[in-house]
CSV table of C-alpha atoms and ligand atoms in Angstrom, one decimal:
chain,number,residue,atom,x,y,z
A,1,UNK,CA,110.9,87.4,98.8
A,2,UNK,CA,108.4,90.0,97.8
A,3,UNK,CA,107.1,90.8,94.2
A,4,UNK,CA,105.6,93.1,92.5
A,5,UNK,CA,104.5,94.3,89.3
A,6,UNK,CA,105.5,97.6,88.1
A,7,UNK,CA,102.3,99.9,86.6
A,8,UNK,CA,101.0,96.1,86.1
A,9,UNK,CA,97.3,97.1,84.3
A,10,UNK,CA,99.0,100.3,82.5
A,11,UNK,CA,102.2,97.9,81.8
A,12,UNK,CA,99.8,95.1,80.2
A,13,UNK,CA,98.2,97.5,77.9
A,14,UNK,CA,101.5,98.9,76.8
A,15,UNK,CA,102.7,95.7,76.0
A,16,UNK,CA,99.7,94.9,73.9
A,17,UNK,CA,100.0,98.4,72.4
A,18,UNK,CA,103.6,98.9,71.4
A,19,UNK,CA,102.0,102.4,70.0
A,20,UNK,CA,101.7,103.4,73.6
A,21,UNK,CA,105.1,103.2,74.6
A,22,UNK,CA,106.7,106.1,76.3
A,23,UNK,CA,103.3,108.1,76.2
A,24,UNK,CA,101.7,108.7,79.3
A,25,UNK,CA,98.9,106.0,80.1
A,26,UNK,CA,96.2,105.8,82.4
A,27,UNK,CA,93.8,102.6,83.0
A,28,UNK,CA,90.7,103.6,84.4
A,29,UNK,CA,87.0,105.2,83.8
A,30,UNK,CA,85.9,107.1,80.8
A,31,UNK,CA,87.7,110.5,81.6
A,32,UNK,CA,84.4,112.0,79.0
A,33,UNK,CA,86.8,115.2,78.1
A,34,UNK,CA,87.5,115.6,82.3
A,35,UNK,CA,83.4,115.0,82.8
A,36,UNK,CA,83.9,112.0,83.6
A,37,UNK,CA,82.8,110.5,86.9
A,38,UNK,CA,84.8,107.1,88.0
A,39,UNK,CA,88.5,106.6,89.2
A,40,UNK,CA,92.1,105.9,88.1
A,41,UNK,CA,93.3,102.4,88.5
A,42,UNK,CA,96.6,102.7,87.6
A,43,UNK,CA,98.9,104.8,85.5
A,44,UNK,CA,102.1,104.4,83.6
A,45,UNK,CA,104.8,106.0,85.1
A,46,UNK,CA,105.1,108.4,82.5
A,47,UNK,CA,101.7,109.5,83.8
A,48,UNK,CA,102.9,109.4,87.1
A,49,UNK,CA,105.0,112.3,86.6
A,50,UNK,CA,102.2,115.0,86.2
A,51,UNK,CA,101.2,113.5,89.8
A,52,UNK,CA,98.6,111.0,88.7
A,53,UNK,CA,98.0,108.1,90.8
A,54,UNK,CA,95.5,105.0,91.2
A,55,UNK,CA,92.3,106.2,93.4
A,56,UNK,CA,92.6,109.6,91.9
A,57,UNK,CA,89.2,110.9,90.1
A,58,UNK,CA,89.3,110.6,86.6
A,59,UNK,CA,88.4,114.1,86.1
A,60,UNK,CA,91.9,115.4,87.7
A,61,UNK,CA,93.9,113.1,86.1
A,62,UNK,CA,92.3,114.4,82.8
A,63,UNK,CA,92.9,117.9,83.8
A,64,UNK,CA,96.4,117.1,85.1
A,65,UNK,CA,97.3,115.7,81.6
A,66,UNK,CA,94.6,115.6,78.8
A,67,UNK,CA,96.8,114.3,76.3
A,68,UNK,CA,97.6,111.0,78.2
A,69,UNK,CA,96.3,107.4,76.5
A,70,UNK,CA,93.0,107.0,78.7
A,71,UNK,CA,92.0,103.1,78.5
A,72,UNK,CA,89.4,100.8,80.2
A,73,UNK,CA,90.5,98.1,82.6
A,74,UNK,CA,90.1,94.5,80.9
A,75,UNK,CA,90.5,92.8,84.5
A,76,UNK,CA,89.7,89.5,82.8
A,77,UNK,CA,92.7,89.7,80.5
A,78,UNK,CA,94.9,91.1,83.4
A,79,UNK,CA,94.0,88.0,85.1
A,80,UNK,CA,94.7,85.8,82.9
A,81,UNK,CA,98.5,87.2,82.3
A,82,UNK,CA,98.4,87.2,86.9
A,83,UNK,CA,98.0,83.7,86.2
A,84,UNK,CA,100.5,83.0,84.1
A,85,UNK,CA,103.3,85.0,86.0
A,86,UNK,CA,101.9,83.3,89.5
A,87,UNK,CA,102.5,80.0,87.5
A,88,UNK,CA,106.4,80.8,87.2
A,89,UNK,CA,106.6,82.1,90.3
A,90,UNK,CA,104.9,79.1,92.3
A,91,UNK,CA,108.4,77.3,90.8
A,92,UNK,CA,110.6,78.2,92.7
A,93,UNK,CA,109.3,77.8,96.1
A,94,UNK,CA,107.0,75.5,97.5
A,95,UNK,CA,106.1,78.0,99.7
A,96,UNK,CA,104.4,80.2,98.4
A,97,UNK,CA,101.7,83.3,98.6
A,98,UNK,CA,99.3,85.3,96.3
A,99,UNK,CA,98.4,88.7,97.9
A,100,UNK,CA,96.7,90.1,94.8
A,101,UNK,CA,96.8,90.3,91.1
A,102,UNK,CA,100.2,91.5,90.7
A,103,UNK,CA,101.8,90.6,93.9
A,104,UNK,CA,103.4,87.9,95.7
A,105,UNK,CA,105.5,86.5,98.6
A,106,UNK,CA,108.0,83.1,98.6
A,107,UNK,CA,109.6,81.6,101.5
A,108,UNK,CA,113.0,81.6,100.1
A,109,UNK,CA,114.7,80.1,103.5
A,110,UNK,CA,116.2,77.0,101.9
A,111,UNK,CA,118.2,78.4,99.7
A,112,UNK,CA,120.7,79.6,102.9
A,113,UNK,CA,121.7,83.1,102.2
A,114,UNK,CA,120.5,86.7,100.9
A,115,UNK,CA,123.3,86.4,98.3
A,116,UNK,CA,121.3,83.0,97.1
A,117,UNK,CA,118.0,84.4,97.0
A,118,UNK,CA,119.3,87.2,95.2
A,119,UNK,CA,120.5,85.3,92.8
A,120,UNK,CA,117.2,83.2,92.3
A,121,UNK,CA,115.0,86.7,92.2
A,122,UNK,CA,117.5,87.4,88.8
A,123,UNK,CA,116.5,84.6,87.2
A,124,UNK,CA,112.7,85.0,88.2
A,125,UNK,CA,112.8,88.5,86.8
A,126,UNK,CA,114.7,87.3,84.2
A,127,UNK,CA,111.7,84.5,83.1
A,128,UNK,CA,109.4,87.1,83.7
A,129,UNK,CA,110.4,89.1,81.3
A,130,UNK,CA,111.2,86.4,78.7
A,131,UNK,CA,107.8,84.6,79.1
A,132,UNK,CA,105.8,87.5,79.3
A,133,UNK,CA,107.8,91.2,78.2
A,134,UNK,CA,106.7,92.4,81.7
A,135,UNK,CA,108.8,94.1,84.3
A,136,UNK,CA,108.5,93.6,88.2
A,137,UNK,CA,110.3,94.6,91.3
A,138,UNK,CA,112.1,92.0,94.1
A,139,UNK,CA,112.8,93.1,97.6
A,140,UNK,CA,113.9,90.3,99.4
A,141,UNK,CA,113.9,90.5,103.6
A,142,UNK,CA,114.3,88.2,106.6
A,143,UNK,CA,110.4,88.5,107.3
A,144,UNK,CA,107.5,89.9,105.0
A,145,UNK,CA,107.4,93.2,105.5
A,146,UNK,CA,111.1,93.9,105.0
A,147,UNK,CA,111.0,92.4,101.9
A,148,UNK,CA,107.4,94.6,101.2
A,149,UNK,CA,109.2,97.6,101.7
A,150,UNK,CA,112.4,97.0,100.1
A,151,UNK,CA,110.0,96.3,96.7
A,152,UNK,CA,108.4,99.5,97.2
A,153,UNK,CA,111.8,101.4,97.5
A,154,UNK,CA,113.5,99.6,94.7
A,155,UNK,CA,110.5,100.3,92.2
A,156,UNK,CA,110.4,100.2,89.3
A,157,UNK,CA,112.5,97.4,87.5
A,158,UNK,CA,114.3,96.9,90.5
A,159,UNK,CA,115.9,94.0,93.0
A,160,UNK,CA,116.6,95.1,96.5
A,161,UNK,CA,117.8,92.6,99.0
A,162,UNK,CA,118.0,93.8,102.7
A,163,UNK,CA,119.6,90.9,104.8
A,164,UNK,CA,119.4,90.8,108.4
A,165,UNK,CA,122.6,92.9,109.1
A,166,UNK,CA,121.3,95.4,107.3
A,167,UNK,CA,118.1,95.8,107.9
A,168,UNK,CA,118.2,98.0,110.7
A,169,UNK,CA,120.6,100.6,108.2
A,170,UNK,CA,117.6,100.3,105.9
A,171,UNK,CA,114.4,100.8,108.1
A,172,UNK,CA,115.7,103.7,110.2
A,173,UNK,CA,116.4,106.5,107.5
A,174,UNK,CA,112.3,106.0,106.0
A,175,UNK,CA,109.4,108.0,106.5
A,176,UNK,CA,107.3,106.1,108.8
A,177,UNK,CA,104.5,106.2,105.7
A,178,UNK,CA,106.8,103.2,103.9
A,179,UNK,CA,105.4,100.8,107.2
A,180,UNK,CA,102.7,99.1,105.4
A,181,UNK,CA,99.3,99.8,106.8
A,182,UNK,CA,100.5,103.2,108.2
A,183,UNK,CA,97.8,105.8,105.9
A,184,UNK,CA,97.7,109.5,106.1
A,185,UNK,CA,95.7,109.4,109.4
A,186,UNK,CA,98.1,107.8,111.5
A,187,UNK,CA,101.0,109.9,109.9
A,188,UNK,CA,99.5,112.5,111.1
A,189,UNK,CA,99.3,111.3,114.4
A,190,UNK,CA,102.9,110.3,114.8
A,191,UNK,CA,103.5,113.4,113.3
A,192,UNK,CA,102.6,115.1,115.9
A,193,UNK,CA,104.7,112.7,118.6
A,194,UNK,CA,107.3,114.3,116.5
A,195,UNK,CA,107.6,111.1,114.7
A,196,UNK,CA,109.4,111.2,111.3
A,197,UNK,CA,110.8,108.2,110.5
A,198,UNK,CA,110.8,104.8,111.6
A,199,UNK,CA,114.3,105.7,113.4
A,200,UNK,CA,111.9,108.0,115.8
A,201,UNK,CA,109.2,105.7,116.0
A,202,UNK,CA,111.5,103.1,118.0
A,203,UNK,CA,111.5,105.9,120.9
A,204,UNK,CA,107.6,105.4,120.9
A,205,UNK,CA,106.6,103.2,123.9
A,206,UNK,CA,104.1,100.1,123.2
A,207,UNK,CA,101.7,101.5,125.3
A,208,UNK,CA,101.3,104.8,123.1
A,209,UNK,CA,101.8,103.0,119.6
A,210,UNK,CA,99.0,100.8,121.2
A,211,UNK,CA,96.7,103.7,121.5
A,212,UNK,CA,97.4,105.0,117.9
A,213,UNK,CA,97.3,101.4,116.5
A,214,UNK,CA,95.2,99.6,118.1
A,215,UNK,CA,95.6,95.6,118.1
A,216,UNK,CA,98.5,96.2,115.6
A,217,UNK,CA,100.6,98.4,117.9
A,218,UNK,CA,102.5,95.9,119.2
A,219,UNK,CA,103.1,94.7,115.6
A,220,UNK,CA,104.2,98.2,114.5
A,221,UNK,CA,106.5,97.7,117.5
A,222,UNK,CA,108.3,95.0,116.2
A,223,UNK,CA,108.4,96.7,112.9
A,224,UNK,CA,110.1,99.6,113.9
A,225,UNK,CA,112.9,96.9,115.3
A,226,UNK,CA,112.9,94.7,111.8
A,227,UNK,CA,111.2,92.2,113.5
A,228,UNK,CA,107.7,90.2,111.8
A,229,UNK,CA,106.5,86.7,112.5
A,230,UNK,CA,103.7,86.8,109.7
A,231,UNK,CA,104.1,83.4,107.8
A,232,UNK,CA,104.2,83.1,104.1
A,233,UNK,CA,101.6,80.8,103.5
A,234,UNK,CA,99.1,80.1,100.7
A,235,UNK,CA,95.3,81.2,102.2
A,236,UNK,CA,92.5,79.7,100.8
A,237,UNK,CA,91.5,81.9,97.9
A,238,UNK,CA,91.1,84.9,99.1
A,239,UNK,CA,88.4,85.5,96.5
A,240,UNK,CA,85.5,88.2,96.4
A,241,UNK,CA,83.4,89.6,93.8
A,242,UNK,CA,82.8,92.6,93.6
A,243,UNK,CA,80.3,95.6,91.0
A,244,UNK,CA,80.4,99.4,91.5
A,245,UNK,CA,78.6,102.2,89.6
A,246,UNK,CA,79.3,105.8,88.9
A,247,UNK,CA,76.4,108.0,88.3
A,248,UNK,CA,76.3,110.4,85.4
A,249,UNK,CA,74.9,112.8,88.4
A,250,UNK,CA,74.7,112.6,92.1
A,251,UNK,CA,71.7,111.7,92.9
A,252,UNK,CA,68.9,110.6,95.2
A,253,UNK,CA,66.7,109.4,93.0
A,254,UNK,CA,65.5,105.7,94.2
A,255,UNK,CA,64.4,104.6,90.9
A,256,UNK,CA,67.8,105.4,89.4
A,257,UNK,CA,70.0,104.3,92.3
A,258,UNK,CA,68.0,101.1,93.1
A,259,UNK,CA,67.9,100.0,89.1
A,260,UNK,CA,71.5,100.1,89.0
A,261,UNK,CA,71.7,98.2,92.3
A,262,UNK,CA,69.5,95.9,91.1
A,263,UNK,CA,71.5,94.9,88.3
A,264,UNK,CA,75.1,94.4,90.2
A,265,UNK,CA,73.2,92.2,92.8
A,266,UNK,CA,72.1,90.1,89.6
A,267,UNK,CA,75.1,89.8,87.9
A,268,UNK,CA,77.1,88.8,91.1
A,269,UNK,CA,74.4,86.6,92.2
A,270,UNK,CA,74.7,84.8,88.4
A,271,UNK,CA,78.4,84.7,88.7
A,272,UNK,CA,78.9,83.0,92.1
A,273,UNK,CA,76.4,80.4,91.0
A,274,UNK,CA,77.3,80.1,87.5
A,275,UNK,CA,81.3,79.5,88.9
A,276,UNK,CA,80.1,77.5,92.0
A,277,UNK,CA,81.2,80.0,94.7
A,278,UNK,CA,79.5,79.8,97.9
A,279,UNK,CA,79.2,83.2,100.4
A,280,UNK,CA,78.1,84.3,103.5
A,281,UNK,CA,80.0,87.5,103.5
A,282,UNK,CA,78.1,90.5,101.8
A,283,UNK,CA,78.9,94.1,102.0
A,284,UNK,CA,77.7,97.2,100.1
A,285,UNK,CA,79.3,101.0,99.8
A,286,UNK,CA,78.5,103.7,99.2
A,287,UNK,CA,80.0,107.2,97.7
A,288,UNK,CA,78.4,110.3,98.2
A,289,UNK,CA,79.1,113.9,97.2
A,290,UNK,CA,82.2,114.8,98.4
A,291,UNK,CA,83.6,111.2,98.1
A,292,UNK,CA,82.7,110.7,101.5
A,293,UNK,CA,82.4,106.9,101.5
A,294,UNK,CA,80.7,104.5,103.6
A,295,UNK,CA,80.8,100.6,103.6
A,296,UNK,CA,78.6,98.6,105.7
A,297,UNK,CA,79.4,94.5,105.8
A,298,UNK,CA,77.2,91.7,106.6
A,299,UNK,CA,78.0,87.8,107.5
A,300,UNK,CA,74.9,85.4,107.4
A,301,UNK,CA,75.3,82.1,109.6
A,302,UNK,CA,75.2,80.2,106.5
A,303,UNK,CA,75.8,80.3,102.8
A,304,UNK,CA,73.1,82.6,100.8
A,305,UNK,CA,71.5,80.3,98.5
A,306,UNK,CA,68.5,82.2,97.2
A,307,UNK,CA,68.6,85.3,94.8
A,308,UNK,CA,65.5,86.8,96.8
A,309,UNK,CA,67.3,86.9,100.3
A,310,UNK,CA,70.3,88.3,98.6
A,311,UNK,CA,68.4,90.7,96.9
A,312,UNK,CA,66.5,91.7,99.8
A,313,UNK,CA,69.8,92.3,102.2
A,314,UNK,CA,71.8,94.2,100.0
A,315,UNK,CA,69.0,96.1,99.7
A,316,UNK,CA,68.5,96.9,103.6
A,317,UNK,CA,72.1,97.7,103.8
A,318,UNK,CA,72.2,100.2,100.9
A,319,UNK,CA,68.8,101.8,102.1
A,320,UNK,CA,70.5,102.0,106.1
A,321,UNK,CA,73.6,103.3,104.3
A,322,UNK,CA,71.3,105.9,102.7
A,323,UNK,CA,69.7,107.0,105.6
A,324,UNK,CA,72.6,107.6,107.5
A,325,UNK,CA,73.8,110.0,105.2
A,326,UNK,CA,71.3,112.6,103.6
A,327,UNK,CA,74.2,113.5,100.7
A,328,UNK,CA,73.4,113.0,96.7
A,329,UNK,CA,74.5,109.6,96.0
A,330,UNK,CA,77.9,109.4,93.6
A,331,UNK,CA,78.7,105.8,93.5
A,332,UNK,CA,77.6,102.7,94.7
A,333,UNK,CA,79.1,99.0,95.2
A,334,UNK,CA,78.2,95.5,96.4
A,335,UNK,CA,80.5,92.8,96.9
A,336,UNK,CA,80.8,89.2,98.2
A,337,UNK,CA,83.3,87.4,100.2
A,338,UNK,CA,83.9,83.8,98.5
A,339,UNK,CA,83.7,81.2,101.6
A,340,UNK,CA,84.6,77.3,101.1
A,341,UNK,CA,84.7,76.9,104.5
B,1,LIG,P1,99.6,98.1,92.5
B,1,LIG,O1,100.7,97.0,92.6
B,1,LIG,O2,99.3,98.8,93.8
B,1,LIG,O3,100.0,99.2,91.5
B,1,LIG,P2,100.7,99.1,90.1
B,1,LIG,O4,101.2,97.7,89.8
B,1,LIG,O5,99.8,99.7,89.0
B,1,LIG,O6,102.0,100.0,90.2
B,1,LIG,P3,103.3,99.8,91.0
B,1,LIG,O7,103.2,98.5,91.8
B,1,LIG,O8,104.4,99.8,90.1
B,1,LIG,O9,103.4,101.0,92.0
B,1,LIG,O10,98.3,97.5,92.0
B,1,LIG,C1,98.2,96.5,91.0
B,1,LIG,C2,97.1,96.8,90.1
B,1,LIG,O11,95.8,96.8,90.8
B,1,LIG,C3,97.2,98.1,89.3
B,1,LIG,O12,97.9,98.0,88.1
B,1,LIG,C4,95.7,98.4,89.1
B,1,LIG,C5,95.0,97.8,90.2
B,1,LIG,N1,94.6,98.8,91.2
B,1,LIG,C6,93.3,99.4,91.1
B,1,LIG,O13,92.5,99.1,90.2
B,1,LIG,N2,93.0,100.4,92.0
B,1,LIG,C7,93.8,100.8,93.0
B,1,LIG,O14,93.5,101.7,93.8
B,1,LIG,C8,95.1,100.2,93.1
B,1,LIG,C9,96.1,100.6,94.1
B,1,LIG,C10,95.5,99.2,92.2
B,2,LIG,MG1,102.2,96.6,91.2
């Protein structure tokens, strides 16, 4: 079984706003009057319908509709409510796996038929929306991804379960963009195989799907077939964290850029030590004009205990990322991987 939230950020603040309700609502950066610089993280779904969409700049989702609620994210809070809704969830299967803030996977194998685990995804929906007035989606598969894409077809407020006889009825008829991990770049190469759907992409040979995927061909392979062997299991925390910053102006100012750096590597550096959470992992992105977007990633042999050797990598990655690229700077980010092991 797969869950997600529907609109979870934009759903949150609708709940805690019952002023909001039915209006179009859009968590993300200050749209400053369509000026503004930063991103959409999610919208409502009324929002959705003038065709705004998490990752979009903030400016065009202003211009596509002005008159929309515009709100800051309040990730703490959200992640407090992920909490409490992974809480529930983690009951009814010992087997069990976040994936992100709103979204989770449960080995529902014991209860010994799709009709079962239908049943059981009711009453989870059902608690859900008693314990916290929040609405998800259920798809429920033999593997994970089935399940994945039978959430994302059922959105919003749905449950969708797709046992094994009918999975192949389910998978064939989709546009091959519904296989998770297939973007706009590999659509367009199938594309032009003449590949439409995941009905087509069975006629695709290994060898070729091997080409356009990579290691993963073989993966899409079985896909395409309803076949996936990816166990649900609970990693170790998959924990990062992470800062970005939109300029008010591109720019290539050092003073400007590097003072803003400066402060995200301090404030990450404080956090990881103040919450005990050891890294090794370090990357750093960049966003030029354009939005062309670079990221560059770094793993040290062991965990970065001092503030002036953090300071001083990050630094040499943001400065290689700035030489590769002779653009106005738009945004920049720095994260950390979180690493018990
Ligand atoms: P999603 O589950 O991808 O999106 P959603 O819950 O807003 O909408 P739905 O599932 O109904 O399509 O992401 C969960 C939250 O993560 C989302 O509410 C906001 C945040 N998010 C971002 O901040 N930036 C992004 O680009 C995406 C995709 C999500
Ligand atoms: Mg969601």
């Amino acid at each position: 079984m797969h869950l997600d939230m529907d609109a979870f950020f934009a759903q949150i603040e609708e709940r805690e706003n019952p002023r909001f309700k039915g209006k179009p609502l859009v968590v993300g950066a200050d749209p400053k009057e369509g000026k503004g610089r930063g991103v959409v993280s999610t919208a409502n779904y009324e929002a959705r319908k003038y065709g705004i969409r998490s990752a979009l700049p903030i400016s065009q989702a202003f211009k596509l509709c002005p008159e929309a609620v515009f709100l800051p994210p309040n990730i703490l809070f959200y992640e407090k409510v992920s909490e409490r809704i992974m809480g529930i969830l983690k009951k009814f299967s010992p087997v069990f796996e976040i994936s992100s803030l709103d979204e989770a996977f449960l080995d529902l194998s014991f209860v010994g038929s799709f009709s079962k685990a239908e049943d059981l995804a009711k009453k989870i929906k059902k608690e859900i929306f008693e314990k916290e007035k929040l609405i998800c989606t259920i798809g429920i598969g033999s593997n994970k991804v089935i399940a994945k894409m039978a959430t994302n077809k059922a959105k919003p407020d749905g449950l969708l379960a797709v046992s094994l006889k009918e999975t192949e009825k389910f998978l064939d008829p989709l546009p091959i963009r519904e296989i998770p991990g297939v973007g706009p770049k590999t659509e367009e190469k199938l594309k032009a195989l003449n590949v439409e759907t995941v009905k087509d992409l069975k006629d695709v040979s290994k060898k070729d799907l091997e080409r356009i995927f990579g290691k993963n061909g073989l993966g899409v392979y079985e896909i395409a077939r309803g076949r996936n062997d990816d166990p649900v299991c609970q990693r170790e925390e998959a924990k990062s964290l992470s800062r970005s910053f939109t300029f008010e102006k591109d720019t290539r100012e050092a003073d400007i850029i590097f003072s803003a750096f400066e402060k995200m590597t301090k404030e990450i550096f404080s956090e990881a030590e103040k919450e005990s959470l050891p890294f090794r992992t370090l990357w750093v992105t960049c966003r030029f004009s354009g939005f062309e977007t670079k990221r560059k990633e770094t793993t040290f042999p062991s965990r970065v205990k001092y503030f002036s050797f953090f300071e001083k990598e990050s630094k040499k990655i943001l400065l290689k990322l700035m030489m590769e690229n002779s653009k106005p700077v738009r945004m920049i980010g720095i994260g950390v991987k979180v690493d018990r092991s």
